[in-house]
Short mmCIF file of C-alpha atoms in Angstrom, two decimals:
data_model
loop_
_atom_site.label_atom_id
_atom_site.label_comp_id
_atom_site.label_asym_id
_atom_site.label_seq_id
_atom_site.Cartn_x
_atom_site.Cartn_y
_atom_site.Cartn_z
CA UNK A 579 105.28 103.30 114.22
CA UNK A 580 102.04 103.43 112.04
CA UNK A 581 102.43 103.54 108.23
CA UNK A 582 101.02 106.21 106.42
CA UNK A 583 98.85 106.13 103.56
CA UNK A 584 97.32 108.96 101.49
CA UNK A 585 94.97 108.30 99.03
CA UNK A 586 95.04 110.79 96.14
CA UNK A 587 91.60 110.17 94.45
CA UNK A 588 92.53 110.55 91.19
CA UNK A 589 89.54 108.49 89.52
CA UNK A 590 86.47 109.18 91.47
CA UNK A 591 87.05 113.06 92.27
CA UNK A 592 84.46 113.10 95.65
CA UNK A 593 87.47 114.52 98.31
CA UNK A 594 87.51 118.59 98.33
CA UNK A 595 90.69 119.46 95.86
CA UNK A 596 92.16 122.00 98.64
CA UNK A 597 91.95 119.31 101.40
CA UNK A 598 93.74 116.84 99.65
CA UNK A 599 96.56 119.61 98.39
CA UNK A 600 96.74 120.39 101.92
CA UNK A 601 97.19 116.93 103.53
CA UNK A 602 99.75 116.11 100.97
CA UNK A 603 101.32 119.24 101.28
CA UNK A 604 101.57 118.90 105.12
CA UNK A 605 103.16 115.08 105.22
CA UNK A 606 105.22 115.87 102.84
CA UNK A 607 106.68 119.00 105.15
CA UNK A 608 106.37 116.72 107.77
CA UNK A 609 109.78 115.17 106.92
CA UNK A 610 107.60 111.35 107.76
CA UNK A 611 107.67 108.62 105.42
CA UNK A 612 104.64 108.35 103.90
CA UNK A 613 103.29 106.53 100.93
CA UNK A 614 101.07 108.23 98.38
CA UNK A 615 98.93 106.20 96.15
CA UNK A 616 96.78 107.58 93.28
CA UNK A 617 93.32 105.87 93.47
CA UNK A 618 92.44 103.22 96.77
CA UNK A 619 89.39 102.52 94.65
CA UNK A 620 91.20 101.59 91.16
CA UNK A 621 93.58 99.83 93.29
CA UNK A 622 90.93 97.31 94.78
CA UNK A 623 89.12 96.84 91.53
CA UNK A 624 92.72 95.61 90.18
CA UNK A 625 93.60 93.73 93.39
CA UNK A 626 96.61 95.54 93.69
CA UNK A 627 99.01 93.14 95.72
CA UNK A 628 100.27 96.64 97.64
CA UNK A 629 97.05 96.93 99.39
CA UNK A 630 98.30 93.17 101.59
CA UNK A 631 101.45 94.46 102.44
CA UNK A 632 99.72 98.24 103.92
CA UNK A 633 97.12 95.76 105.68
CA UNK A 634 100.16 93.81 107.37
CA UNK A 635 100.92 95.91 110.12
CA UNK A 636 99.49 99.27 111.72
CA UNK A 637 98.26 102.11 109.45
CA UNK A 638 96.77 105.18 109.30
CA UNK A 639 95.05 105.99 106.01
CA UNK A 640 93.72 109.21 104.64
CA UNK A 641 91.20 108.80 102.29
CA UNK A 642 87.40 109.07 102.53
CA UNK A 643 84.75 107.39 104.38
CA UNK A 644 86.09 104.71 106.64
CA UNK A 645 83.69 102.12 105.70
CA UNK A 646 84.21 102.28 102.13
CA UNK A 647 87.75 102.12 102.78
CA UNK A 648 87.41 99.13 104.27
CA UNK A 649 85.50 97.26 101.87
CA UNK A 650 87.66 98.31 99.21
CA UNK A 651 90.24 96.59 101.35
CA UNK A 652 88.41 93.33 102.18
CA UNK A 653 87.16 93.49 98.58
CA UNK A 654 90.82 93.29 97.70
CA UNK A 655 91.30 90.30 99.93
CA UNK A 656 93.15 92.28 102.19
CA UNK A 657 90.83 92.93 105.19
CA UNK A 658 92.34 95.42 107.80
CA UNK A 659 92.91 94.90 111.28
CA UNK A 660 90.36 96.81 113.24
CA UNK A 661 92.65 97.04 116.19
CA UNK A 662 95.75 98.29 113.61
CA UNK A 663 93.98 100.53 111.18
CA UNK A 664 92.76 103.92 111.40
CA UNK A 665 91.36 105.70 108.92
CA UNK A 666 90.96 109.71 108.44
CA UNK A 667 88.00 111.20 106.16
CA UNK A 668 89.72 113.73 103.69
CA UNK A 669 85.93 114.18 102.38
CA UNK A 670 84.12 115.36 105.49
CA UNK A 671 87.02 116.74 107.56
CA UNK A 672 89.64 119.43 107.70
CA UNK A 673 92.71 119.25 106.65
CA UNK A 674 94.44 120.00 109.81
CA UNK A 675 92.03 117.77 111.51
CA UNK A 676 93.54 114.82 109.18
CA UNK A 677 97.25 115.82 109.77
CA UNK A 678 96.92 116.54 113.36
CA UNK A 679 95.52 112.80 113.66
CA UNK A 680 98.51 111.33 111.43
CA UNK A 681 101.10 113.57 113.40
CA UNK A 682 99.76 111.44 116.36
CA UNK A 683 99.86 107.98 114.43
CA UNK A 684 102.97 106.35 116.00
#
């Protein structure tokens, strides 16, 4: 089974505030473990060690544009597996588009 990653955005403020409240909203109705983190971006600038151990295995992340999620990773030393990760846009699509596409992450 994928993990599950939503990023909240705190920081940088670019994802639409009702898609965000909706895609946490939904996984956490979902009854799915899921891990919420506040800020992808703040975490690569600190080299979080977290962001390794979500780019261990396969994940689906919910954040904002794929390849800035990316980099953020690899700029984190922590590159993700193409073949393991997917990543959902909160910025340029729905919120039921991004929780129908987790719902179908395992």
């Amino acid at each position: 089974m994928s993990r599950l990653v939503y990023c909240n955005c705190s920081f940088a403020r670019v994802l639409p505030p009702d898609v965000k409240a909706q895609v946490l909203d939904g996984l956490a109705a979902s009854g799915r473990a899921f891990d919420a983190v506040p800020d992808l971006c703040e975490m690569s600038a600190r080299k979080d060690p977290f962001l390794v151990q979500i780019a261990q295995g396969p994940v689906t992340i919910a954040a904002c544009y794929p390849r800035a999620v990316r980099w953020l990773f690899s700029a984190a030393s922590a590159p993700l597996d193409a073949e393991q990760a997917t990543i959902l846009n909160m910025r340029a699509d729905s919120a039921q588009s991004v929780l129908d596409a987790m719902g179908k992450s395992d």
